[in-house]
Every structure is written in C-alpha cells, then in structure tokens.
mmCIF file of C-alpha atoms and ligand atoms in Angstrom:
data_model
loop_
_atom_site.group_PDB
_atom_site.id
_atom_site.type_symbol
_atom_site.label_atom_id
_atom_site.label_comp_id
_atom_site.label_asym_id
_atom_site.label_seq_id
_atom_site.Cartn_x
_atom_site.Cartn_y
_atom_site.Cartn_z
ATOM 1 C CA UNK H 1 0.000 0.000 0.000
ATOM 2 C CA UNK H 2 1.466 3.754 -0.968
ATOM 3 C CA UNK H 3 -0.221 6.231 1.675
ATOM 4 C CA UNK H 4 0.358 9.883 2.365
ATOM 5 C CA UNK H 5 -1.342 12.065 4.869
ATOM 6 C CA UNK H 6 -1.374 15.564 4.877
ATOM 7 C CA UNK H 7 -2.704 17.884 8.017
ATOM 8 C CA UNK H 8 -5.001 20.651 7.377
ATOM 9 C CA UNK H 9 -4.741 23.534 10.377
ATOM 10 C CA UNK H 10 -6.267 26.555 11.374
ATOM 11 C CA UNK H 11 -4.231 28.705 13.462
ATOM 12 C CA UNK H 12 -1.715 25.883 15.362
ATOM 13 C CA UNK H 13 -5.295 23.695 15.751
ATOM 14 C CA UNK H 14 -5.458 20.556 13.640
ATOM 15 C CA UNK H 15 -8.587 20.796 12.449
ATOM 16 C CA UNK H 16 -8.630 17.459 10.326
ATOM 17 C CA UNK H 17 -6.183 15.483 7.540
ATOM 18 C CA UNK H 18 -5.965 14.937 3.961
ATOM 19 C CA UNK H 19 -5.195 11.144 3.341
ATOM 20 C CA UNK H 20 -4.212 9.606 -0.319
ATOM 21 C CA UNK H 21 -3.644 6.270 -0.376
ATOM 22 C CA UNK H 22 -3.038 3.676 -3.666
ATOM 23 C CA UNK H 23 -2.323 0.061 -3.630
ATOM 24 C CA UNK H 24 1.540 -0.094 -4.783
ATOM 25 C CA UNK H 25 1.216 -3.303 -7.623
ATOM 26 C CA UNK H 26 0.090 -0.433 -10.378
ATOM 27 C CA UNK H 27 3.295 1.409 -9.485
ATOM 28 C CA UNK H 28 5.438 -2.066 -9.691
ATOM 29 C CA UNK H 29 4.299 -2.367 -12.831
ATOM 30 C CA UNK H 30 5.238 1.040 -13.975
ATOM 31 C CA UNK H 31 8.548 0.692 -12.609
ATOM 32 C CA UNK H 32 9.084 -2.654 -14.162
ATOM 33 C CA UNK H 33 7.721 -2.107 -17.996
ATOM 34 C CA UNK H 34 10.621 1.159 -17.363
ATOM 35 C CA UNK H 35 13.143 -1.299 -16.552
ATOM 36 C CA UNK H 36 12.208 -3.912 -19.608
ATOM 37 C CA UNK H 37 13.011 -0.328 -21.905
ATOM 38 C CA UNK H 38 15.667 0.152 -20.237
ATOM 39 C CA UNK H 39 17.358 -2.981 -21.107
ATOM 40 C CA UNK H 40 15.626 -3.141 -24.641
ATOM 41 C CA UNK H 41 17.584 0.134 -24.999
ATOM 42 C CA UNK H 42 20.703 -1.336 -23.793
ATOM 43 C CA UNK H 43 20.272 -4.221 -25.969
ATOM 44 C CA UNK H 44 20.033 -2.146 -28.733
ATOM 45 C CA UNK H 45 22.939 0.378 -28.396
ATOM 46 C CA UNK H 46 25.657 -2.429 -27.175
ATOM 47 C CA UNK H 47 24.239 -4.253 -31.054
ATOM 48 C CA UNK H 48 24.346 -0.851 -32.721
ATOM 49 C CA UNK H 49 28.099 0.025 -31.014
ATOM 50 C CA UNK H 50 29.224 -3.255 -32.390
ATOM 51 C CA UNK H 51 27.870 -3.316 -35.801
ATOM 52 C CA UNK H 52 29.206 0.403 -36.047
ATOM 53 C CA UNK H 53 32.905 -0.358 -34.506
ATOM 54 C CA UNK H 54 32.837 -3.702 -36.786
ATOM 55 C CA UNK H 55 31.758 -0.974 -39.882
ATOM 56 C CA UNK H 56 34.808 1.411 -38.760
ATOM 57 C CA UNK H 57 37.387 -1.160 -37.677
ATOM 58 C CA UNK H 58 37.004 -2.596 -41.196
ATOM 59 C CA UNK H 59 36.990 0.714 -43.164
ATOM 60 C CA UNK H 60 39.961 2.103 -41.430
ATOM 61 C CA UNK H 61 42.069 -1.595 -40.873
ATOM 62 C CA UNK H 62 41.249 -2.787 -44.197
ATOM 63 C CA UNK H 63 43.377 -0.301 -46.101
ATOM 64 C CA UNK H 64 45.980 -0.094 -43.135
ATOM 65 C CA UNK H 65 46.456 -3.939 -43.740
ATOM 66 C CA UNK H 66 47.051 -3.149 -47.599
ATOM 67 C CA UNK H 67 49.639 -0.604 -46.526
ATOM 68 C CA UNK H 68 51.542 -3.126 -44.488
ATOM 69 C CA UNK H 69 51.458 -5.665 -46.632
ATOM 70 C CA UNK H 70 52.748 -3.555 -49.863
ATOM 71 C CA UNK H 71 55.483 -1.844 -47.196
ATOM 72 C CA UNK H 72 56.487 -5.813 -46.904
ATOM 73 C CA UNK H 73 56.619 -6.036 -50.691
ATOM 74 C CA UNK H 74 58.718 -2.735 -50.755
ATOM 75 C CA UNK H 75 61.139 -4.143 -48.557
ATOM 76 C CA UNK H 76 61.114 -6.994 -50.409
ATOM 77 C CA UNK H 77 62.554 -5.285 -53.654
ATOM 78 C CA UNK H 78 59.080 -4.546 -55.408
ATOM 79 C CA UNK H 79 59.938 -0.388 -55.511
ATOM 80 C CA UNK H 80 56.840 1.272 -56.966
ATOM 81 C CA UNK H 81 53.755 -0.759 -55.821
ATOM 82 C CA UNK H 82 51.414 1.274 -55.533
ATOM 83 C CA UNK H 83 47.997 0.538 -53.205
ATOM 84 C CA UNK H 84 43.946 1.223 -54.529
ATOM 85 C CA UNK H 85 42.961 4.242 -52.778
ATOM 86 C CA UNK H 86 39.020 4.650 -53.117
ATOM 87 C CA UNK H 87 38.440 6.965 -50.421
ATOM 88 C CA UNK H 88 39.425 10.592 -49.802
ATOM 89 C CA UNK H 89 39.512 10.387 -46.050
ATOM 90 C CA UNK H 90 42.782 10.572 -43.644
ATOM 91 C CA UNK H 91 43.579 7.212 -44.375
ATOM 92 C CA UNK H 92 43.103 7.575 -48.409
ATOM 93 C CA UNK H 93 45.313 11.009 -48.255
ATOM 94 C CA UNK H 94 47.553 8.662 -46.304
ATOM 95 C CA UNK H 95 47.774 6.060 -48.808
ATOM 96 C CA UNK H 96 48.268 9.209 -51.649
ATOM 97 C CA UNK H 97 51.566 9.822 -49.548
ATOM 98 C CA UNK H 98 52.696 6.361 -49.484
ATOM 99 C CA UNK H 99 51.764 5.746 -53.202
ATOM 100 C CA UNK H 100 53.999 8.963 -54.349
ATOM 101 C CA UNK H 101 56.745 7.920 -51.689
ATOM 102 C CA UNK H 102 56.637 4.274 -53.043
ATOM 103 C CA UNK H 103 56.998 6.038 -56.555
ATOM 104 C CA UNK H 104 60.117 8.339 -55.590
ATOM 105 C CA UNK H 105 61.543 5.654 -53.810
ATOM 106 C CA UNK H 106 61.521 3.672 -57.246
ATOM 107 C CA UNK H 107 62.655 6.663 -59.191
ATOM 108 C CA UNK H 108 65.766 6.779 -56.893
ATOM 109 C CA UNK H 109 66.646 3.668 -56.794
ATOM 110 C CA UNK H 110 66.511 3.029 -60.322
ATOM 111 C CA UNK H 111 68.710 6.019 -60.719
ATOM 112 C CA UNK H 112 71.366 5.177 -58.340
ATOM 113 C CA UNK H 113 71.255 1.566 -60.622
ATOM 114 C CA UNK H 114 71.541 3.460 -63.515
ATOM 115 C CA UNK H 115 74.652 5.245 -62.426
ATOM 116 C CA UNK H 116 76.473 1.820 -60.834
ATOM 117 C CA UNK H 117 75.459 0.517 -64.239
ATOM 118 C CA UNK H 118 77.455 3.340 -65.795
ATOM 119 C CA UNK H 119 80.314 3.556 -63.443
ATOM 120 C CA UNK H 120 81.047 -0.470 -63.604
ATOM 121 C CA UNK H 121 80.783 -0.322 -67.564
ATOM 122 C CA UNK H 122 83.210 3.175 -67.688
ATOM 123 C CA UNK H 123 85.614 1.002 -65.273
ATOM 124 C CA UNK H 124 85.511 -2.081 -67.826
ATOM 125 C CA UNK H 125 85.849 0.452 -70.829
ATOM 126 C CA UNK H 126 88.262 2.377 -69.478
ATOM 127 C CA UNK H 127 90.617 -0.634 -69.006
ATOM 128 C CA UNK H 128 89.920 -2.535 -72.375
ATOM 129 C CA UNK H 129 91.030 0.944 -73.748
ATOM 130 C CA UNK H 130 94.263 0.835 -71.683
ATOM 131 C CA UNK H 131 95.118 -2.744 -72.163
ATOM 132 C CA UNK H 132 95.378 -2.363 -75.608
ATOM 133 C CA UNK H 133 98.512 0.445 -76.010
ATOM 134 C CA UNK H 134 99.867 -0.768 -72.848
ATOM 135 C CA UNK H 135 100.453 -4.142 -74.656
ATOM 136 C CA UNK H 136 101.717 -2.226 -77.313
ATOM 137 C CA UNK H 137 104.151 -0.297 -75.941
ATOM 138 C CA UNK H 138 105.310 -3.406 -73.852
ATOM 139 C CA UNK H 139 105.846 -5.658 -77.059
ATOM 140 C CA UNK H 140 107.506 -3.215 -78.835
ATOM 141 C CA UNK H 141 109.867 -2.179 -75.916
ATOM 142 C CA UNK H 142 110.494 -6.170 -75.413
ATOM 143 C CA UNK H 143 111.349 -6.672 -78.804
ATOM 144 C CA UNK H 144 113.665 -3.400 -79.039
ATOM 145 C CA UNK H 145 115.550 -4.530 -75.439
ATOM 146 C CA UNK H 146 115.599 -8.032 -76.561
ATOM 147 C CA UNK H 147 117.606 -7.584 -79.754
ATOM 148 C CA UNK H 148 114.984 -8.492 -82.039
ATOM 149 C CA UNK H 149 115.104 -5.213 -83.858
ATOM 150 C CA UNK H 150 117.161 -5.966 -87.437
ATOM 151 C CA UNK H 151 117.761 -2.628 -88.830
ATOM 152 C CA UNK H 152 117.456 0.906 -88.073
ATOM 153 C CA UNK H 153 114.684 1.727 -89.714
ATOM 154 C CA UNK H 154 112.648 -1.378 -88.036
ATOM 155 C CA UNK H 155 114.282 0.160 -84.731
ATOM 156 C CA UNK H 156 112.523 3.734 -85.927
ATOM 157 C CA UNK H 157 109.305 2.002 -86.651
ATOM 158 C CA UNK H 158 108.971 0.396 -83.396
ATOM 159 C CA UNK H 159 109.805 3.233 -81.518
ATOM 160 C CA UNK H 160 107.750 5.581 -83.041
ATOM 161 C CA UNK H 161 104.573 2.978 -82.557
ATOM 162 C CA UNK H 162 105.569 3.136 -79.213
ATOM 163 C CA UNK H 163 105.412 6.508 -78.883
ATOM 164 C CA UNK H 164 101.824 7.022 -80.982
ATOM 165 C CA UNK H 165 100.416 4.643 -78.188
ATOM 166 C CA UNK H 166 102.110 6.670 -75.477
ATOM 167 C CA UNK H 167 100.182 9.332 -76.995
ATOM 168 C CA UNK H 168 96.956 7.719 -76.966
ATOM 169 C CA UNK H 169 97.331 6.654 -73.496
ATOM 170 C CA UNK H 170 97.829 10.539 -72.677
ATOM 171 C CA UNK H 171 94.674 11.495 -74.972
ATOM 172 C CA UNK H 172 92.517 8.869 -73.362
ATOM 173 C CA UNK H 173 93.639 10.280 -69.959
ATOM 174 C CA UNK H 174 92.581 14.025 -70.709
ATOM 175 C CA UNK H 175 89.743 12.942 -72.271
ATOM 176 C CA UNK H 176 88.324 10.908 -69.711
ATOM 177 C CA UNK H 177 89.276 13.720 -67.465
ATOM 178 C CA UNK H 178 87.735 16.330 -69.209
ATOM 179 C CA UNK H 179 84.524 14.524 -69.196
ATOM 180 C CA UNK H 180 85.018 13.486 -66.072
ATOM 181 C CA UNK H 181 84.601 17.680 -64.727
ATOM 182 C CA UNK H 182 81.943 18.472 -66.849
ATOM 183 C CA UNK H 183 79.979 15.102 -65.726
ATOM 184 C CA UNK H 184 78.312 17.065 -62.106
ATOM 185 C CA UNK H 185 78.099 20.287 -64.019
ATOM 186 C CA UNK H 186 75.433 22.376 -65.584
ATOM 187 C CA UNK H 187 77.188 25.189 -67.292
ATOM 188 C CA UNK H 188 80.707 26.729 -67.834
ATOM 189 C CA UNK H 189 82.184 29.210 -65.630
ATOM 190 C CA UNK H 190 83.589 31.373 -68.115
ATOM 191 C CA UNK H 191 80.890 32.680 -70.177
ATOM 192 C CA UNK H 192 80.958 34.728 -73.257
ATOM 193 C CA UNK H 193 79.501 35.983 -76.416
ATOM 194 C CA UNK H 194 81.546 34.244 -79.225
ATOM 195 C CA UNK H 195 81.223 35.100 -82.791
ATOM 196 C CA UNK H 196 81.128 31.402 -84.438
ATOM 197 C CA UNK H 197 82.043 33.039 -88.058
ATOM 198 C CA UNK H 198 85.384 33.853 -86.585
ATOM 199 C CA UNK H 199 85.532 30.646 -84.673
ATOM 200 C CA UNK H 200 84.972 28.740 -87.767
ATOM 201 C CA UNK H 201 87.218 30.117 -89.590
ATOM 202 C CA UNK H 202 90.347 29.593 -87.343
ATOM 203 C CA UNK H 203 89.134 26.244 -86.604
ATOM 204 C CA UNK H 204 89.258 25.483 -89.828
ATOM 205 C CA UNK H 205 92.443 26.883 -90.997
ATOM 206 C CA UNK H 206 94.171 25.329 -87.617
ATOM 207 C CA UNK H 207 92.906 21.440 -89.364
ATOM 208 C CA UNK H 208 94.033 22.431 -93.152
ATOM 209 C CA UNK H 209 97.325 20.575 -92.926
ATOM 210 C CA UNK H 210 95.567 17.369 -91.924
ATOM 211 C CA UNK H 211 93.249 17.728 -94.483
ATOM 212 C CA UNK H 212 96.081 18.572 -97.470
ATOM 213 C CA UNK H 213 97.951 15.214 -95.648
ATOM 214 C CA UNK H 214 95.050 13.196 -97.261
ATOM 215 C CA UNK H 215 94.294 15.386 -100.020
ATOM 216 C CA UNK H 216 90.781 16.419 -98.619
ATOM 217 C CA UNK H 217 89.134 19.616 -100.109
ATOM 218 C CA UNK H 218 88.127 21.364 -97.393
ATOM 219 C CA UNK H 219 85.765 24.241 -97.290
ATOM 220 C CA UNK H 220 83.485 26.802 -94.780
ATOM 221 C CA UNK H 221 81.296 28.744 -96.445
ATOM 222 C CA UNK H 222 80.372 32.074 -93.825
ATOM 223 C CA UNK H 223 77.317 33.822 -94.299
ATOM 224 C CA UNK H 224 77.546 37.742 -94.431
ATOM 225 C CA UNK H 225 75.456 37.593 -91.236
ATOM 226 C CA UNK H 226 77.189 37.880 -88.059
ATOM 227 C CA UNK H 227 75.811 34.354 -85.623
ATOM 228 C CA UNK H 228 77.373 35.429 -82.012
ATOM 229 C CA UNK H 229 76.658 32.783 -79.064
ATOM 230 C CA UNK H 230 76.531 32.534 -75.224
ATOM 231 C CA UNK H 231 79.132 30.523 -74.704
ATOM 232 C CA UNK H 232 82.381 29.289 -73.617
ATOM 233 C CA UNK H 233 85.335 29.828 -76.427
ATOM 234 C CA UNK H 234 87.622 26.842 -76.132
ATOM 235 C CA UNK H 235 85.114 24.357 -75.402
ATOM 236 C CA UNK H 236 83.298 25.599 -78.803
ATOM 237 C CA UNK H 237 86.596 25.256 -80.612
ATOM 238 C CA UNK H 238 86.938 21.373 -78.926
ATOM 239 C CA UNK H 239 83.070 20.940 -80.253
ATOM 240 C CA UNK H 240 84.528 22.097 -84.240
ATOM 241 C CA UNK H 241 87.778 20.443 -84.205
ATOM 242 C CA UNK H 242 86.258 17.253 -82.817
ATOM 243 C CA UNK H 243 83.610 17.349 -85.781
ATOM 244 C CA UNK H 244 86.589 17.988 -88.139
ATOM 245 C CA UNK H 245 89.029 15.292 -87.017
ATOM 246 C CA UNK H 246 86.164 12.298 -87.567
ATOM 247 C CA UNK H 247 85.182 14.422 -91.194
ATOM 248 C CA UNK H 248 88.583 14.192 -92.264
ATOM 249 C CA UNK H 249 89.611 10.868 -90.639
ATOM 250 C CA UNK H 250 86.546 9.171 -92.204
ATOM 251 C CA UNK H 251 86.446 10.969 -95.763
ATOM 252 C CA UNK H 252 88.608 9.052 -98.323
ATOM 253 C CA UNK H 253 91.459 10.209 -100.053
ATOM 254 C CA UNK H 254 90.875 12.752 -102.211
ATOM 255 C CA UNK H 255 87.139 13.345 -100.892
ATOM 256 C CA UNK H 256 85.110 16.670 -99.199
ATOM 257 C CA UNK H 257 84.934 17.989 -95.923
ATOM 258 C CA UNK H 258 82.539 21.378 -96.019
ATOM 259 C CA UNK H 259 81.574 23.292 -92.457
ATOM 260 C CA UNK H 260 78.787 25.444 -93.205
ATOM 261 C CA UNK H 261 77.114 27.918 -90.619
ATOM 262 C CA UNK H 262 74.059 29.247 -90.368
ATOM 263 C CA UNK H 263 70.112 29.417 -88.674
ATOM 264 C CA UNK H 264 67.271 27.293 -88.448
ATOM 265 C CA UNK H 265 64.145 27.322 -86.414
ATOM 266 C CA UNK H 266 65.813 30.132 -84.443
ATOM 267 C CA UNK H 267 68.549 28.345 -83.252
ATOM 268 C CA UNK H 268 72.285 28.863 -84.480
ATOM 269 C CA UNK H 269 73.857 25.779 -86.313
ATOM 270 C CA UNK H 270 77.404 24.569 -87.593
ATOM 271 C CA UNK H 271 77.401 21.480 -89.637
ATOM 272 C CA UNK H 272 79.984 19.938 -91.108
ATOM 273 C CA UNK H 273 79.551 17.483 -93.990
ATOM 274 C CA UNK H 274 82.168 14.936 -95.308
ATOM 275 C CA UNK H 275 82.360 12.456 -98.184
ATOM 276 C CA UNK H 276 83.501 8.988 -97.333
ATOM 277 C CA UNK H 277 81.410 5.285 -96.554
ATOM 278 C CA UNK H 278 79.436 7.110 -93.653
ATOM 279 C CA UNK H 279 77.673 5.606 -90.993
ATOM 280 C CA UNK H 280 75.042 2.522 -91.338
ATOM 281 C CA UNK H 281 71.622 4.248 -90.043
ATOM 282 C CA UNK H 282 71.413 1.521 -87.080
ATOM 283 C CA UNK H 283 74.926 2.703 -85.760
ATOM 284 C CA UNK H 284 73.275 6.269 -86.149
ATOM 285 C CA UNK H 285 72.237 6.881 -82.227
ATOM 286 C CA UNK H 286 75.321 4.660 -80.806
ATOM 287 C CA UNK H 287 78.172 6.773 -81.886
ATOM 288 C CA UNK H 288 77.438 9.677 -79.106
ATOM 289 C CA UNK H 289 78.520 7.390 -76.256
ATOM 290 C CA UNK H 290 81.669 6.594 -74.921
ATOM 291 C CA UNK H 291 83.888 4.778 -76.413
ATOM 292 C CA UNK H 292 81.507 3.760 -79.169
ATOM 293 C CA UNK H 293 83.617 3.333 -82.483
ATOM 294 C CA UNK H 294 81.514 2.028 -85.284
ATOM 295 C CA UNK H 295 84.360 -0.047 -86.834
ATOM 296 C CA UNK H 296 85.983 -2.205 -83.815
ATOM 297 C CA UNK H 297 88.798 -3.478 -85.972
ATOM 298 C CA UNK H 298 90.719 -0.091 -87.702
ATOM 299 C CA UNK H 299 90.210 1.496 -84.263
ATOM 300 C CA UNK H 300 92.260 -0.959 -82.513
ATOM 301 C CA UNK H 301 95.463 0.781 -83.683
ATOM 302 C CA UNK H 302 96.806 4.265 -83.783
ATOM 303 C CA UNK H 303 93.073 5.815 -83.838
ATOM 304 C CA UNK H 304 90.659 7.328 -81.721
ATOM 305 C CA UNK H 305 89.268 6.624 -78.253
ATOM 306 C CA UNK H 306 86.171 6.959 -79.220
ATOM 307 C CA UNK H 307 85.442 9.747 -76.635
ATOM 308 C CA UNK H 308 85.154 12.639 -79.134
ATOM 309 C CA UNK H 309 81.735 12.755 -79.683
ATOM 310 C CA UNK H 310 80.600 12.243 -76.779
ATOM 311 C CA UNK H 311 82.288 15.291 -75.228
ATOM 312 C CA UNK H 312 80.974 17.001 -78.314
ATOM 313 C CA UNK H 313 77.907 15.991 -77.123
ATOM 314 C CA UNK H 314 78.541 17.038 -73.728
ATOM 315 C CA UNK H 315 79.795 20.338 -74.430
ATOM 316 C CA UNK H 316 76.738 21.406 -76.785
ATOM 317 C CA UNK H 317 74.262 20.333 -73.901
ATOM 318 C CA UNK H 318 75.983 22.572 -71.101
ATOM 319 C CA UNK H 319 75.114 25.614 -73.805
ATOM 320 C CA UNK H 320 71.774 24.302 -73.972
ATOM 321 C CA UNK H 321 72.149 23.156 -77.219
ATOM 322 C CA UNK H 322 71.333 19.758 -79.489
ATOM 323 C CA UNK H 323 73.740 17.608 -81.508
ATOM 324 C CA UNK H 324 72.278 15.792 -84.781
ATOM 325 C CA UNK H 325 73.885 12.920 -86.901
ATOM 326 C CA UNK H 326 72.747 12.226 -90.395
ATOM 327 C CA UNK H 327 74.187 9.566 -92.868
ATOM 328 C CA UNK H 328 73.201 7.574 -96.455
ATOM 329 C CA UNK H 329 75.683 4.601 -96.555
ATOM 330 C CA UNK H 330 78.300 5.914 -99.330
ATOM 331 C CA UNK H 331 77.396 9.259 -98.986
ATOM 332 C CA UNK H 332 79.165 9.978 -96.261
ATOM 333 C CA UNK H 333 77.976 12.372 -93.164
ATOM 334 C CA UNK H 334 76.828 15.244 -91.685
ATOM 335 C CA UNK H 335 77.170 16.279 -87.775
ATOM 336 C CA UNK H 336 74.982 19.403 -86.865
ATOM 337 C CA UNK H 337 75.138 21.430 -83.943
ATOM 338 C CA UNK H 338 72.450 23.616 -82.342
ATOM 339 C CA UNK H 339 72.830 26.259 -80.564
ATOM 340 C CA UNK H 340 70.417 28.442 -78.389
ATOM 341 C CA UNK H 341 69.954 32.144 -79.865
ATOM 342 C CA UNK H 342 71.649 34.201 -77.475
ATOM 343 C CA UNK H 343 69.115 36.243 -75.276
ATOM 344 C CA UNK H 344 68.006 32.152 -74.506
ATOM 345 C CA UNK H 345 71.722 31.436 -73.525
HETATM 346 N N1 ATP R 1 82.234 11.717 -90.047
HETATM 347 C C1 ATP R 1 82.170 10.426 -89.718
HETATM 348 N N2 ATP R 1 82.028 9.481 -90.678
HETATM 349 C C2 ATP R 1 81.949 8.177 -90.358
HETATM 350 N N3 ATP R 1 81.997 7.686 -89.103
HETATM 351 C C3 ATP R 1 82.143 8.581 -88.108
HETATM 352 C C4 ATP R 1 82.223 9.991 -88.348
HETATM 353 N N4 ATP R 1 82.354 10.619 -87.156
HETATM 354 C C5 ATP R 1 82.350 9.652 -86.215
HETATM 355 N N5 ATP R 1 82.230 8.429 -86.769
HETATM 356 C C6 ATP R 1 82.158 7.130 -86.075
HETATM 357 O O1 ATP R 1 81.779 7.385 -84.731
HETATM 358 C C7 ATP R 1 82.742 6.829 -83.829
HETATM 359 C C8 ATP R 1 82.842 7.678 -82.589
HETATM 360 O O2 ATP R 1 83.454 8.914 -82.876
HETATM 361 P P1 ATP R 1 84.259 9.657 -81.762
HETATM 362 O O3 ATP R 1 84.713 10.954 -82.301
HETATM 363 O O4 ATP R 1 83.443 9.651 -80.532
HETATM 364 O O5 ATP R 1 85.478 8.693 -81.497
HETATM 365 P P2 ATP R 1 86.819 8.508 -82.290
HETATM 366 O O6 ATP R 1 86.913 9.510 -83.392
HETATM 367 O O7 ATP R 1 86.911 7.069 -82.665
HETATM 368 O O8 ATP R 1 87.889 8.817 -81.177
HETATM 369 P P3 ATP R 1 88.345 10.253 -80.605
HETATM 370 O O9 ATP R 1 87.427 11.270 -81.188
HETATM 371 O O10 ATP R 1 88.185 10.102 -79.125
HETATM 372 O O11 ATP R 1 89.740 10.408 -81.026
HETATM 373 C C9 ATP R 1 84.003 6.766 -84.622
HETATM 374 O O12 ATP R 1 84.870 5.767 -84.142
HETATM 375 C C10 ATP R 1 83.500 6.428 -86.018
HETATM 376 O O13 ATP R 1 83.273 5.050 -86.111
HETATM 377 MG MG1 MG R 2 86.648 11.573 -82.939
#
C-alpha cells in the first residue's frame, strides 16, 4: 500500500487530515515495464556500437592492412607498388603519400642503378682501352731490349709505334678527365659571347694541314650575317675540331669535308659534312657514347678513343644546345650542332 497524509490547520489547531492512499502493484508495474526499456535500450545500443565499430574497424584496418602488406613487398625489392585508394579520407590522403613515396623511392633507386650501371661499364671500358697500347708499348719495348730489332729503320718504326700509343694513353687520360669535370656540371664558368664566323674560320684553318695530308678539299662557307653565341670559347673550338678530325679521318682520299654555318628554327647551327662510306643508319644513335667506335677493328690501332663525340655531345648540352647525326651509306655524313639564340643562352 502507498499512503500519504497531509494535516489541514487553522491557526496551530489541527482541524482534520488529507489522506491519499493507492495500492503499490500499479506502481510495480510502472517501474518494471521502465526497466524492460531500459534494457531493450541497452540491448540495442551495445548491437548498434558493435555493428558500427565492426563498420569502422574494417573501413579504417582494411586499407591499413594493404599498406603493411605492400610496405612488406617494398622491402622486399618490389619499388613502386602502388595501393587502390578509393576513399578521400585521412587514411586515403595517407595512402596518396605512401603511393607517391613508393613512386620516388623507385625513381631513386633506379637512378642510383643506372649510375652503378654506368660507373662499372666506364671502369671495364676504361681498361679494355688501356690494355690495348699498354700491350703495345710493352711488345715493342720487349722486342727493341731483346735484340729483335734488325735494322734501323725497323728500330725507328717500333719506336715511333711506341710513342703514338704513349700518346693515346695521354689522350685517353685528358679525355676521360675532361669529361670526367663536366659530368656534375650544368654550365661553364667562363661565359661569353663568341662570334662562331670567326671561330669557324680559325678552326678550320688550324685542321688544313691534316686535311692537305690526305688530299681532302676542305671548305666553310660564312654567311655575311654575323651568328654570335653565349658561350664558352675553347670548349666551342673542342666541339669544331672534334667534328673535323672524324670528317677528315673518315672521308677518303681525295674526298670533301665542307663546315657550313648558319640558322634554323631560331637556333644557331654549324654542320659539317664529309664524303667517305658514312655511318650505317642503325649505328646512327650509338656513336654519341663513350667509347663507341663504329668499326671495332681499324680502331684498334693508332686511332681514336672513341670519346670525341661524346664530349661534343657534352659540351653542346651545357650551352643548352642539341647535336644531330645524319648519314646515307656511301654518302658519307653530316654532324649538326644547335645552338640556343643568345638572349636564350
Ligand atoms: N664523319 C664520320 N664518318 C663516319 N663515321 C664517323 C664519323 N664521325 C664519327 N664516326 C664514327 O663514330 C665513332 C665515334 O666517334 P668519336 O669521335 O666519338 O670517337 P673517335 O673519333 O673514334 O675517337 P676520338 O674522337 O676520341 O679520337 C668513330 O669511331 C667512327 O666510327
Ligand atoms: Mg673523334
């Protein structure tokens, strides 16, 4: 039973009561059907807490558990794997990040391979090249100390052989270390504006005698028009004579060697054109790299190093210029090189 009694007074006199009483089962039953929606509600919010943290877990774990597992395949050796990203949340920016840094990391790599690659074949190059006048000048030297030498003139012979190899050995060295500064950088320090009419012309006349030795017409023709480049003087003459020496050394007896000057598509050129066999068109893109001669078996001796054009090459890129190579078999060839105008330069 649920009772309550109130007194009514009048003055401090009691004058009578109020009573309210209920029987307490209806309130029971109140306070239980409150309790069943209580735990209903319970019930329901531990179900929905679970089915949501499940939801969450998975979005957030599932593309964590991709990035782990392509980290283990990065460390693995497989640079560049890249992971799906489908959403643009924290966690998809955070797979953008690993994507690009799993793409750089490739890019580096593959560079640093690149440049062992280089460095192991320049090493294996560099000492083919030197084996050969070293066993040279070794043979000959044996043969001269051993008595072997019949005459004079066979004496003259071997020494001067000895001495062209000497001087091969010393060209290779200077060459290699002339690329060998110019490999880390971007320009020249001395700078300058050059007028390549004048060049040309002293460049040529400084290669005439070789070219009378072989009875080689050669000839520059100079526009009226003055062509004046950005550049660095002596390395521009190294660029010419380089061009020259292969024209003349690979014209025939007898044949053409013609350095003409002039201006296309804005840019400044010098090409110089020779007669001769020329170069097969698959050889065409080879003969820019080091130590790349096109015929294996006449270089062997007294010739190049087959670093020429590749410093040509070299040279015409730190003035932010192109090279070009164009041969018919039998018609000999043509080397062209670009050259930025000079307000580019
Ligand atoms: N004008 C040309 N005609 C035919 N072949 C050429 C010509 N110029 C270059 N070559 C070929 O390209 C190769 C590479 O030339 P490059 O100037 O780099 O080396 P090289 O002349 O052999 O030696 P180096 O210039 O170091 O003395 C030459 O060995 C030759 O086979
Ligand atoms: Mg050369």
């Amino acid at each position: 039973m649920f009772l309550v009694a109130v007194p009514l007074k009048k003055g401090n006199q009691v004058i009578g009561s109020v009573v309210i009483y209920s029987a307490i089962t209806g309130l029971n039953h109140h306070v239980n059907s409150f309790k069943g929606i209580a735990l209903i509600g319970a019930i329901i919010g531990i179900v929905l807490a679970t089915v949501l943290s499940i939801f969450v877990s998975r979005k957030m774990i599932r593309p964590l558990a991709k990035m782990e597992e392509t980290a283990r395949h990065i460390t693995e050796g497989e640079f560049g794997r890249q992971i799906q990203v489908t959403s643009e949340d924290e966690v998809g920016r955070l797979a953008h990040s690993f994507n690009r840094m799993s793409t750089q990391l490739k890019e580096k790599i593959e560079a640093i391979e690149k440049l062992d690659r280089l460095r192991q074949e320049l090493l294996s190059d560099v000492s083919h090249e030197l084996r050969t006048p070293l066993t040279v000048i070794q043979g000959f030297s044996e043969a001269v100390l051993d008595g072997l030498v019949k005459s004079k003139e066979q004496e003259k012979l071997y020494l001067s052989n000895i001495i062209d190899e000497s001087e091969r050995l010393r060209r290779l060295v200077d060459d290699l270390l002339d690329l060998k500064g110019m490999e880390a950088a971007q320009t020249f320090d001395e700078m300058e504006y050059v007028v390549l009419n004048k060049l040309a012309l002293i460049t040529v006349e400084r290669l005439r005698h070789m070219a009378n030795s072989k009875e080689i017409k050669l000839t520059i023709t100079v526009p009226e028009q003055t062509f004046t480049v950005w550049g660095n003087i002596d390395r521009l003459k190294q660029v010419l004579t380089n061009l020259l020496d292969n024209a003349i050394k690979h014209s025939e007896a007898g044949g053409a060697v013609r350095v003409e000057l002039g201006m296309k598509n804005n840019y400044t050129f010098i090409s110089v054109k020779n007669s001769g066999p020329g170069i097969p068109w698959e050889e065409l893109e080879n003969i820019w790299e080091r130590f790349y001669k096109v015929d294996k078996s006449r270089s062997r001796r007294g010739t190049g190093t087959g670093l020429g054009l590749s410093i040509v090459k070299k040279i015409v890129e730190m003035h932010g210029g192109k090279v070009s190579a164009e041969s018919e078999p039998g018609q000999g060839a043509v080397f062209t090189v670009y050259l930025p105008p000079t307000e580019q330069a």
